[in-house]
Amino acid sequence: MLPEKTQVLIVGGGPCGLMLAIELGRRGIDALVLDQKPGTAFNPQANATQARTMEHYRRLGFADEVRALGMPEDFPTDIAYFTRFAEHELARFKLPSSREAKKLITTLSGSWSAAELPHRVAQKFVEQVLRRHAERVARIFYGHRVVTFTEKQDHIETLVDGCPHPICSDYIVGADGARSLVRQAKGWRYGGETGVVRDFVGGRMYAVYCRIARFYRDVPHAPAWMNVSFNRERRCFMPAVDGKSEFAFHTQLKAHEDEARIDEHEAERMVQQAIGRPLEVEVLARDTWTAGHALVAERFGEGRVFIGGDAAHLFTPTGGLGYNTAVEDAVNLGWKLASVLKGRASPRLLASYEFERKKLAVRNTTYAKRFADSLGNFQPLPEIEDETPAGVAARRAAGEYLAAHGRSEFNIPGITFGGRYDGSPAIASDGTAPPSESVNTYVPTACPGGRPPHAWLPDGRSLYDLFGFEWTLLCLEDSNLTPSTDLHLVRVRNDELRDLYGAGFALIRPDQIVAWRGNDAQAGLRALEYLRG
Ligand SMILES: Cc1cc2nc3c(=O)[nH]c(=O)nc-3n(C[C@H](O)[C@H](O)[C@H](O)COP(=O)(O)OP(=O)(O)OC[C@H]3O[C@@H](n4cnc5c(N)ncnc54)[C@H](O)[C@@H]3O)c2cc1C
């Protein structure tokens, strides 16, 4: 039996909805998640959890749980390009295994100055962890379809298929994916670009979740996390799912290929074409999807209604940004809704959600589109598979191009860490300008509006692990402030950190964003009151 009342009703139990439930539930807010599916995703879906998302999982205490998922801990997370998987290797971008990543991150600085490195893992596994943690603090119901909702004067009434009573809530959040009922009910249109046609990742895509038991025995190349085939017959990307035998194969259908006519046998054949050998392929699931979107909704919220994740933006998956952007939406909205519901902030704070996240959605969909253009508009020459000098030359040229592309698409600290909320009403600018942004380089800065510079402290702890769950005042100089329930004080006397932050004090928001910095601690407290509206 579904409850009659809740504070926040979340439509959709994908990554965005589950993460929002965790952020709200941990703050004592009553959140209810309803999802029409029987459970979390069966298909692998997204493949990459970016470093910033991993930092949020660390903040919530389950980054190690996520990093233990997916492939074995010593499995390389390389990105490798082949004509066909059992034929010529064209290029390889080497990346560490999850065991190596955990050690490596404590030694890195500059662009990769971070608490966590990315983790390559299928979304289906991450969703299981998110669900487990969400269920500890919120009410999660799968198998329930939201049909409609009505905005009343001081609450929302939602109708659910098969439920005899409406559910009343203070807020409703649509984390309900690309066909979002909540977005459509509000009449908020997607803007941007759709229907882009490319040789690859621009058109109708066919996904085959499959088991290839002999892949690692019969394919004569070092294992990789991401396998990309580059030939004129069958282009695909195929990430490893468990590092043993499971893969998520995605190809683009040619003009003459009709998805309705593709049966299991044909799906198997498409995978074999990419391998270049008739290895046995067991099909676990098949689906179609469209690549070529870079869409952002015109509104992300108004009054008591908000949307986040794919409901608010649709990506082409190059760059691996869709699910990560969805998680960051939830992180951003979670603390704001909780502050307002607890009476600790004015409802005006909620307007900053759209301001901040819409800007980031436009930024990230634009980057994803650029990667899709770079990969999808680069076409194999007719001789790419020939055993002739022309074939060798074609493969060398393709390898050089794909190596550069791979470095650009899969080494993106600038995108991951460089997202900023300049100009937001929830940021107090100090008049300085941040360093200019670039995809593959990130310059740490405490200029208000961005991620706080990270540091490993002399005792081996991450600076982020010292931050509180709500607001934190990082004190890099002496002060006589006392902590309160609303403000956690972190006192670190470290000249290097003082230089890195460029001020004696920095106010860090609950979503680990610098809200203010300066040399007068009292001004920091005033900024906190002001920013909460
Ligand atoms: C092939 C592929 C590869 C990808 N790779 C990456 C990647 O590497 N990195 C990355 O960041 N992203 C990637 N993505 C994108 C990623 O999968 C999505 O962006 C992500 O799932 C969005 O999460 P979400 O929670 O917003 O929505 P969803 O995961 O779509 O969840 C929405 C939920 O809402 C439920 N729902 C919908 N309507 C209703 C209703 N009326 N009532 C109740 N429930 C409802 C649905 O059942 C669903 O469970 C990839 C996508 C594809 C297709």
XYZ file of N, CA, C and O in Angstrom, residues 15-185:
684
model
N 19.360 6.612 -11.560
C 20.417 7.244 -10.752
C 20.007 8.596 -10.166
O 20.331 8.891 -9.013
N 19.292 9.403 -10.930
C 18.930 10.735 -10.436
C 17.958 10.627 -9.254
O 18.171 11.220 -8.185
N 16.897 9.833 -9.425
C 15.888 9.712 -8.372
C 16.440 9.070 -7.116
O 16.156 9.518 -5.995
N 17.259 8.023 -7.276
C 17.801 7.339 -6.096
C 18.787 8.243 -5.349
O 18.794 8.294 -4.119
N 19.607 8.961 -6.107
C 20.583 9.849 -5.463
C 19.856 10.971 -4.715
O 20.242 11.337 -3.603
N 18.797 11.490 -5.314
C 18.037 12.548 -4.647
C 17.408 12.017 -3.350
O 17.418 12.698 -2.317
N 16.909 10.788 -3.413
C 16.314 10.191 -2.204
C 17.365 10.074 -1.099
O 17.075 10.312 0.080
N 18.598 9.733 -1.471
C 19.666 9.615 -0.460
C 19.978 10.985 0.138
O 20.061 11.148 1.361
N 20.124 11.995 -0.726
C 20.456 13.349 -0.238
C 19.360 13.868 0.699
O 19.651 14.503 1.713
N 18.108 13.610 0.349
C 16.997 14.097 1.176
C 16.860 13.268 2.449
O 16.755 13.809 3.554
N 16.873 11.948 2.276
C 16.671 11.056 3.420
C 17.744 11.242 4.479
O 17.464 11.251 5.681
N 18.987 11.418 4.061
C 20.079 11.616 5.029
C 19.894 12.904 5.821
O 20.480 13.095 6.868
N 19.081 13.808 5.272
C 18.828 15.087 5.967
C 17.503 15.053 6.725
O 17.000 16.095 7.140
N 16.951 13.873 6.842
C 15.729 13.727 7.637
C 14.456 14.125 6.907
O 13.403 14.273 7.525
N 14.553 14.298 5.596
C 13.355 14.638 4.814
C 12.670 13.346 4.375
O 13.335 12.394 3.966
N 11.349 13.327 4.441
C 10.590 12.152 4.034
C 10.463 12.156 2.500
O 9.764 12.998 1.937
N 11.168 11.240 1.853
C 11.139 11.173 0.382
C 10.545 9.836 -0.046
O 10.799 8.802 0.571
N 9.766 9.890 -1.109
C 9.115 8.685 -1.637
C 9.488 8.571 -3.119
O 9.268 9.510 -3.885
N 10.063 7.426 -3.499
C 10.423 7.202 -4.910
C 9.450 6.201 -5.513
O 9.225 5.133 -4.940
N 8.897 6.536 -6.672
C 8.017 5.603 -7.392
C 8.613 5.353 -8.774
O 8.947 6.302 -9.486
N 8.756 4.086 -9.135
C 9.284 3.751 -10.467
C 8.421 2.660 -11.077
O 8.053 1.700 -10.402
N 8.136 2.827 -12.352
C 7.237 1.875 -13.017
C 7.911 0.543 -13.328
O 7.235 -0.469 -13.523
N 9.239 0.514 -13.361
C 9.948 -0.736 -13.678
C 9.858 -1.691 -12.473
O 9.664 -1.251 -11.345
N 10.085 -3.003 -12.725
C 10.025 -3.926 -11.574
C 11.200 -3.754 -10.603
O 11.124 -4.170 -9.454
N 12.289 -3.156 -11.049
C 13.460 -2.990 -10.172
C 14.483 -2.121 -10.874
O 14.167 -1.465 -11.865
N 15.704 -2.115 -10.370
C 16.748 -1.317 -11.023
C 17.062 -1.935 -12.399
O 16.625 -3.035 -12.711
N 17.860 -1.211 -13.196
C 18.090 -1.579 -14.601
C 18.671 -2.985 -14.750
O 19.541 -3.389 -13.971
N 18.186 -3.710 -15.767
C 18.798 -4.996 -16.124
C 19.908 -4.757 -17.144
O 20.981 -5.337 -17.075
N 19.643 -3.824 -18.091
C 20.653 -3.514 -19.107
C 21.786 -2.710 -18.469
O 21.563 -1.949 -17.539
N 23.000 -2.844 -19.010
C 24.140 -2.148 -18.387
C 23.982 -0.632 -18.383
O 24.407 0.036 -17.451
N 23.407 -0.031 -19.450
C 23.260 1.426 -19.614
C 24.604 2.151 -19.552
O 25.526 1.743 -20.197
N 24.725 3.200 -18.724
C 25.963 3.988 -18.719
C 27.140 3.117 -18.274
O 26.970 2.139 -17.558
N 28.326 3.532 -18.700
C 29.512 2.710 -18.444
C 30.548 3.368 -17.554
O 31.459 2.714 -17.095
N 30.446 4.681 -17.393
C 31.543 5.374 -16.715
C 31.015 6.269 -15.609
O 30.115 7.071 -15.822
N 31.581 6.109 -14.418
C 31.287 7.019 -13.318
C 32.474 7.982 -13.226
O 33.600 7.562 -12.955
N 32.201 9.248 -13.498
C 33.295 10.230 -13.536
C 33.818 10.512 -12.125
O 33.149 10.225 -11.125
N 35.013 11.113 -12.074
C 35.677 11.327 -10.786
C 34.838 12.195 -9.845
O 34.788 11.959 -8.635
N 34.178 13.203 -10.384
C 33.390 14.092 -9.524
C 32.217 13.329 -8.902
O 31.877 13.522 -7.736
N 31.605 12.433 -9.693
C 30.525 11.604 -9.153
C 31.081 10.688 -8.067
O 30.462 10.507 -7.014
N 32.277 10.129 -8.310
C 32.905 9.271 -7.295
C 33.176 10.070 -6.025
O 33.058 9.546 -4.912
N 33.541 11.351 -6.172
C 33.759 12.179 -4.972
C 32.457 12.344 -4.187
O 32.459 12.368 -2.958
N 31.349 12.466 -4.907
C 30.061 12.558 -4.196
C 29.727 11.224 -3.511
O 29.203 11.213 -2.392
N 30.032 10.112 -4.169
C 29.797 8.815 -3.529
C 30.694 8.692 -2.281
O 30.287 8.129 -1.263
N 31.894 9.235 -2.363
C 32.795 9.221 -1.203
C 32.202 10.065 -0.063
O 32.220 9.673 1.102
N 31.682 11.241 -0.421
C 31.061 12.118 0.579
C 29.941 11.372 1.306
O 29.728 11.553 2.506
N 29.236 10.523 0.574
C 28.113 9.788 1.163
C 28.554 8.454 1.761
O 27.736 7.713 2.313
N 29.837 8.128 1.592
C 30.390 6.952 2.268
C 30.324 5.651 1.495
O 30.575 4.592 2.072
N 30.030 5.690 0.173
C 29.986 4.399 -0.525
C 30.823 4.356 -1.814
O 30.565 3.527 -2.684
N 31.840 5.217 -1.911
C 32.698 5.191 -3.113
C 33.417 3.844 -3.239
O 33.516 3.288 -4.341
N 33.902 3.293 -2.124
C 34.636 2.018 -2.204
C 33.709 0.886 -2.627
O 34.114 -0.019 -3.357
N 32.462 0.965 -2.167
C 31.476 -0.055 -2.546
C 31.271 -0.029 -4.071
O 31.208 -1.067 -4.714
N 31.188 1.187 -4.639
C 30.993 1.318 -6.088
C 32.262 0.872 -6.813
O 32.199 0.155 -7.817
N 33.429 1.273 -6.273
C 34.671 0.928 -6.976
C 34.921 -0.576 -6.975
O 35.666 -1.103 -7.813
N 34.312 -1.296 -6.065
C 34.505 -2.753 -6.038
C 33.617 -3.457 -7.065
O 33.719 -4.671 -7.252
N 32.754 -2.697 -7.742
C 31.794 -3.318 -8.662
C 32.309 -3.363 -10.089
O 33.157 -2.567 -10.466
N 31.716 -4.250 -10.861
C 31.997 -4.286 -12.301
C 33.070 -5.294 -12.608
O 32.917 -6.486 -12.348
N 34.192 -4.810 -13.104
C 35.250 -5.716 -13.529
C 36.149 -6.070 -12.341
O 36.169 -5.336 -11.346
N 36.925 -7.167 -12.440
C 37.847 -7.503 -11.350
C 38.789 -6.336 -11.063
O 39.087 -5.537 -11.951
N 39.307 -6.249 -9.838
C 40.057 -5.059 -9.439
C 41.386 -4.891 -10.180
O 41.968 -3.818 -10.169
N 41.860 -5.963 -10.838
C 43.118 -5.817 -11.584
C 42.875 -5.713 -13.098
O 43.806 -5.790 -13.892
N 41.628 -5.535 -13.504
C 41.296 -5.482 -14.926
C 41.615 -4.087 -15.474
O 41.173 -3.080 -14.917
N 42.411 -3.999 -16.567
C 42.753 -2.665 -17.072
C 41.517 -1.937 -17.605
O 40.625 -2.581 -18.155
N 41.475 -0.635 -17.451
C 40.316 0.105 -17.971
C 40.700 0.856 -19.248
O 40.218 1.956 -19.510
N 41.569 0.206 -20.048
C 42.018 0.796 -21.316
C 40.855 1.027 -22.277
O 39.848 0.315 -22.239
N 41.075 2.002 -23.162
C 40.169 2.210 -24.286
C 40.958 1.759 -25.514
O 42.049 2.304 -25.771
N 40.442 0.777 -26.253
C 41.212 0.240 -27.376
C 40.380 0.240 -28.652
O 39.181 -0.059 -28.622
N 41.032 0.618 -29.729
C 40.378 0.716 -31.044
C 40.958 -0.359 -31.956
O 42.184 -0.530 -32.021
N 40.087 -1.075 -32.648
C 40.494 -2.162 -33.533
C 39.764 -2.016 -34.868
O 38.679 -1.430 -34.903
N 40.354 -2.626 -35.932
C 39.517 -2.762 -37.135
C 38.346 -3.657 -36.740
O 37.182 -3.266 -36.834
N 38.676 -4.882 -36.284
C 37.729 -5.779 -35.622
C 38.483 -6.347 -34.428
O 39.713 -6.412 -34.451
N 37.758 -6.760 -33.400
C 38.431 -7.072 -32.130
C 39.500 -8.160 -32.254
O 40.483 -8.142 -31.528
N 39.296 -9.114 -33.180
C 40.278 -10.185 -33.327
C 41.256 -9.885 -34.470
O 42.071 -10.726 -34.827
N 41.161 -8.681 -35.031
C 42.054 -8.327 -36.147
C 43.079 -7.291 -35.685
O 43.685 -7.465 -34.653
N 43.204 -6.166 -36.405
C 44.274 -5.209 -36.105
C 43.917 -4.274 -34.953
O 42.838 -3.676 -34.948
N 44.846 -4.121 -34.013
C 44.665 -3.086 -32.994
C 45.191 -1.777 -33.577
O 46.304 -1.716 -34.102
N 44.395 -0.721 -33.499
C 44.762 0.560 -34.117
C 45.353 1.525 -33.098
O 46.295 2.265 -33.386
N 44.774 1.562 -31.905
C 45.239 2.527 -30.894
C 44.747 2.065 -29.530
O 43.749 1.351 -29.425
N 45.459 2.506 -28.498
C 45.057 2.121 -27.131
C 45.417 3.258 -26.187
O 46.540 3.770 -26.209
N 44.458 3.657 -25.393
C 44.707 4.661 -24.360
C 44.689 3.906 -23.036
O 43.655 3.380 -22.625
N 45.866 3.824 -22.405
C 45.982 2.978 -21.204
C 45.475 3.703 -19.970
O 45.811 4.874 -19.750
N 44.688 3.000 -19.186
C 44.180 3.578 -17.937
C 44.289 2.529 -16.832
O 44.296 1.325 -17.103
N 44.359 2.974 -15.581
C 44.622 2.027 -14.485
C 43.432 1.133 -14.138
O 42.276 1.491 -14.383
N 43.745 -0.006 -13.544
C 42.694 -0.870 -12.984
C 42.143 -0.173 -11.741
O 42.723 0.812 -11.262
N 41.043 -0.699 -11.188
C 40.458 -0.014 -10.016
C 41.397 -0.128 -8.811
O 41.473 0.777 -7.993
N 42.156 -1.221 -8.714
C 43.108 -1.330 -7.592
C 44.194 -0.252 -7.734
O 44.536 0.429 -6.769
N 44.703 -0.118 -8.974
C 45.746 0.906 -9.210
C 45.189 2.309 -8.986
O 45.870 3.186 -8.444
N 43.934 2.530 -9.413
C 43.339 3.875 -9.312
C 43.307 4.361 -7.867
O 43.548 5.529 -7.572
N 43.017 3.444 -6.951
C 42.902 3.829 -5.531
C 44.238 4.325 -4.983
O 44.292 5.236 -4.164
N 45.328 3.692 -5.439
C 46.659 4.110 -4.967
C 47.111 5.348 -5.710
O 47.636 6.299 -5.127
N 46.912 5.319 -7.026
C 47.418 6.380 -7.895
C 46.908 7.763 -7.491
O 47.658 8.738 -7.467
N 45.648 7.823 -7.119
C 45.043 9.131 -6.877
C 45.743 9.881 -5.736
O 45.825 11.108 -5.751
N 46.309 9.148 -4.793
C 46.959 9.823 -3.656
C 48.304 10.439 -4.062
O 48.909 11.164 -3.289
N 48.755 10.128 -5.288
C 50.060 10.643 -5.732
C 49.916 11.734 -6.792
O 50.911 12.305 -7.211
N 48.696 11.987 -7.248
C 48.528 12.903 -8.380
C 48.312 14.340 -7.916
O 47.835 14.593 -6.809
N 48.634 15.270 -8.804
C 48.404 16.681 -8.482
C 47.918 17.372 -9.756
O 47.659 16.723 -10.769
N 47.805 18.697 -9.719
C 47.393 19.444 -10.911
C 46.003 19.055 -11.347
O 45.076 19.007 -10.548
N 45.858 18.726 -12.633
C 44.545 18.401 -13.195
C 43.846 17.279 -12.446
O 42.624 17.238 -12.362
N 44.612 16.319 -11.943
C 44.012 15.172 -11.254
C 44.184 15.267 -9.741
O 44.301 14.254 -9.052
N 44.215 16.485 -9.244
C 44.260 16.691 -7.811
C 42.847 16.450 -7.280
O 41.981 17.319 -7.348
N 42.606 15.237 -6.778
C 41.226 14.824 -6.488
C 41.199 13.762 -5.403
O 42.219 13.129 -5.113
N 40.036 13.554 -4.836
C 39.871 12.505 -3.824
C 39.632 11.150 -4.477
O 39.861 10.106 -3.873
N 39.148 11.159 -5.717
C 38.802 9.917 -6.415
C 39.148 10.042 -7.898
O 39.020 11.123 -8.473
N 39.523 8.924 -8.510
C 39.633 8.846 -9.975
C 38.299 8.300 -10.513
O 37.489 7.786 -9.743
N 38.088 8.382 -11.830
C 36.854 7.785 -12.372
C 36.817 6.270 -12.128
O 37.847 5.667 -11.809
N 35.644 5.687 -12.278
C 35.527 4.228 -12.211
C 34.687 3.768 -13.398
O 33.645 4.342 -13.680
N 35.172 2.741 -14.076
C 34.447 2.245 -15.266
C 33.580 1.083 -14.814
O 34.100 0.005 -14.515
N 32.315 1.333 -14.749
C 31.398 0.307 -14.237
C 30.026 0.539 -14.854
O 29.616 1.678 -15.078
N 29.325 -0.551 -15.118
C 27.994 -0.429 -15.711
C 27.019 0.180 -14.693
O 27.049 -0.150 -13.505
N 26.165 1.039 -15.212
C 25.154 1.725 -14.387
C 24.273 0.733 -13.621
O 23.831 1.014 -12.505
N 24.024 -0.442 -14.233
C 23.132 -1.407 -13.572
C 23.675 -1.788 -12.190
O 22.914 -2.000 -11.261
N 25.002 -1.871 -12.067
C 25.585 -2.230 -10.765
C 25.515 -1.050 -9.792
O 25.248 -1.217 -8.613
N 25.785 0.153 -10.315
C 25.753 1.344 -9.455
C 24.335 1.542 -8.898
O 24.143 1.847 -7.726
N 23.343 1.331 -9.760
C 21.950 1.525 -9.320
C 21.614 0.626 -8.134
O 20.858 1.016 -7.243
N 22.198 -0.580 -8.113
C 21.904 -1.493 -6.996
C 22.436 -0.919 -5.680
O 21.791 -1.006 -4.636
N 23.613 -0.294 -5.739
C 24.186 0.328 -4.527
C 23.346 1.532 -4.114
O 23.019 1.708 -2.931
N 22.992 2.351 -5.107
C 22.189 3.536 -4.799
C 20.860 3.115 -4.176
O 20.389 3.712 -3.206
N 20.256 2.071 -4.725
C 18.962 1.617 -4.186
C 19.111 1.174 -2.729
O 18.306 1.533 -1.875
N 20.171 0.398 -2.467
C 20.396 -0.092 -1.094
C 20.517 1.077 -0.116
O 19.919 1.084 0.945
N 21.297 2.079 -0.514
C 21.497 3.228 0.387
C 20.237 4.089 0.476
O 19.938 4.624 1.541
N 19.513 4.200 -0.622
C 18.286 4.991 -0.604
C 17.252 4.317 0.304
O 16.536 4.988 1.049
N 17.199 2.995 0.252
C 16.188 2.285 1.057
C 16.414 2.436 2.561
O 15.493 2.254 3.342
N 17.629 2.785 2.938
C 17.903 2.978 4.375
C 17.294 4.268 4.898
O 17.072 4.420 6.083
N 17.072 5.249 3.992
C 16.648 6.572 4.470
C 15.371 7.086 3.794
O 14.910 8.171 4.118
N 14.852 6.323 2.833
C 13.666 6.806 2.105
C 12.779 5.616 1.753
O 13.191 4.463 1.903
N 11.561 5.925 1.285
C 10.649 4.842 0.885
C 10.731 4.688 -0.637
O 10.470 5.647 -1.369
N 11.113 3.500 -1.078
C 11.346 3.261 -2.514
C 10.382 2.173 -2.983
O 10.392 1.066 -2.457
N 9.576 2.492 -3.971
C 8.622 1.508 -4.495
C 8.825 1.342 -6.003
O 8.616 2.300 -6.761
N 9.223 0.152 -6.426
C 9.260 -0.146 -7.867
C 7.924 -0.791 -8.256
O 7.179 -1.272 -7.395
N 7.639 -0.779 -9.559
C 6.387 -1.386 -10.037
C 5.181 -0.474 -9.858
O 4.049 -0.954 -9.792
N 5.390 0.839 -9.765
C 4.271 1.782 -9.615
C 4.430 2.933 -10.614
O 5.428 3.657 -10.564
N 3.440 3.078 -11.481
C 3.515 4.113 -12.522
C 2.721 5.348 -12.109
O 1.535 5.250 -11.779
N 3.399 6.477 -12.144
C 2.713 7.746 -11.879
C 1.929 8.126 -13.130
O 2.466 8.089 -14.243
N 0.649 8.473 -12.944
C -0.216 8.736 -14.091
C -0.356 10.239 -14.340
O -0.328 10.707 -15.466
N -0.532 10.982 -13.272
C -0.714 12.423 -13.415
C -0.511 13.095 -12.059
O -0.483 12.415 -11.023
N -0.351 14.420 -12.055
C -0.292 15.145 -10.777
C -0.971 16.499 -10.957
O -1.068 17.022 -12.077
N -1.446 17.045 -9.851
C -2.125 18.340 -9.881
C -1.458 19.254 -8.864
O -1.186 18.827 -7.729
N -1.217 20.494 -9.278
C -0.637 21.475 -8.347
C -1.776 22.167 -7.609
O -2.578 22.851 -8.241
N -1.847 21.987 -6.317
C -2.836 22.679 -5.490
C -2.160 23.912 -4.881
O -0.967 24.120 -5.053
N -2.942 24.673 -4.144
C -2.423 25.911 -3.542
C -1.133 25.685 -2.733
O -0.137 26.357 -2.932
N -1.170 24.670 -1.842
C -0.013 24.497 -0.956
C 0.532 23.073 -0.956
O 1.223 22.659 -0.044
N 0.184 22.293 -1.952
C 0.752 20.945 -2.064
C 0.518 20.392 -3.476
O -0.133 21.041 -4.301
N 1.033 19.188 -3.684
C 0.866 18.494 -4.979
C 0.046 17.231 -4.727
O 0.272 16.550 -3.714
N -0.839 16.910 -5.623
C -1.560 15.631 -5.525
C -1.209 14.769 -6.733
O -1.365 15.202 -7.877
N -0.748 13.562 -6.447
C -0.254 12.683 -7.515
C -1.105 11.411 -7.571
O -1.412 10.812 -6.535
N -1.471 11.013 -8.787
C -2.210 9.763 -8.964
C -1.280 8.692 -9.525
O -0.492 8.950 -10.450
N -1.415 7.499 -8.954
C -0.549 6.382 -9.333
C -1.440 5.240 -9.804
O -2.468 4.953 -9.161
N -1.039 4.617 -10.903
C -1.789 3.494 -11.470
C -2.107 2.459 -10.388
O -1.188 2.005 -9.710
N -3.366 2.108 -10.225
C -3.746 1.051 -9.285
C -3.825 1.484 -7.834
O -4.137 0.670 -6.968
N -3.525 2.732 -7.539
C -3.554 3.200 -6.149
C -4.880 3.956 -5.930
O -5.182 4.891 -6.672
N -5.657 3.553 -4.934
C -7.006 4.128 -4.792
C -7.019 5.574 -4.302
O -8.050 6.233 -4.409
N -5.929 6.081 -3.765
C -5.940 7.443 -3.215
C -4.829 8.285 -3.840
O -3.809 7.742 -4.282
N -5.014 9.615 -3.876
C -3.902 10.453 -4.348
C -2.810 10.521 -3.281
O -3.086 10.265 -2.100
N -1.603 10.834 -3.693
C -0.514 11.026 -2.724
C -0.233 12.530 -2.647
O 0.007 13.177 -3.673
N -0.296 13.084 -1.438
C -0.048 14.518 -1.250
C 1.421 14.724 -0.896
O 1.971 13.985 -0.067
N 2.022 15.725 -1.506
C 3.429 16.016 -1.192
C 3.670 17.516 -1.247
O 2.909 18.254 -1.876
N 4.749 17.952 -0.579
C 5.123 19.371 -0.659
C 5.729 19.675 -2.031
O 5.532 20.755 -2.581
N 6.506 18.721 -2.539
C 7.168 18.905 -3.839
C 7.070 17.624 -4.642
O 6.961 16.535 -4.083
N 7.147 17.773 -5.978
C 7.292 16.599 -6.855
C 8.522 16.833 -7.720
O 8.754 17.959 -8.184
N 9.328 15.779 -7.881
C 10.512 15.893 -8.728
C 10.430 14.822 -9.811
O 10.304 13.632 -9.501
N 10.509 15.234 -11.050
C 10.529 14.299 -12.173
C 11.964 13.885 -12.459
O 12.729 14.634 -13.056
N 12.309 12.677 -11.993
C 13.608 12.073 -12.362
C 13.237 10.901 -13.248
O 13.710 9.787 -13.077
N 12.307 11.179 -14.163
C 11.617 10.117 -14.887
C 12.060 9.972 -16.337
O 11.271 9.561 -17.198
N 13.316 10.307 -16.587
C 13.932 9.949 -17.859
C 13.462 10.756 -19.057
O 12.713 11.727 -18.940
N 13.924 10.296 -20.230
C 13.776 11.068 -21.467
C 12.328 11.428 -21.803
O 12.059 12.501 -22.331
N 11.394 10.533 -21.512
C 9.992 10.818 -21.865
C 9.235 11.397 -20.678
O 8.024 11.232 -20.566
N 9.920 12.050 -19.825
C 9.396 12.563 -18.552
C 7.942 13.033 -18.578
O 7.587 14.003 -19.256
N 7.138 12.356 -17.784
C 5.738 12.760 -17.613
C 5.688 14.134 -16.946
O 4.863 14.983 -17.303
N 6.563 14.359 -15.984
C 6.537 15.620 -15.234
C 6.893 16.789 -16.162
O 6.214 17.818 -16.173
N 7.936 16.613 -16.980
C 8.316 17.689 -17.907
C 7.173 17.964 -18.892
O 6.813 19.116 -19.147
N 6.607 16.896 -19.418
C 5.550 17.074 -20.425
C 4.292 17.690 -19.818
O 3.637 18.522 -20.440
N 3.975 17.295 -18.585
C 2.786 17.856 -17.929
C 2.942 19.365 -17.747
O 1.981 20.116 -17.833
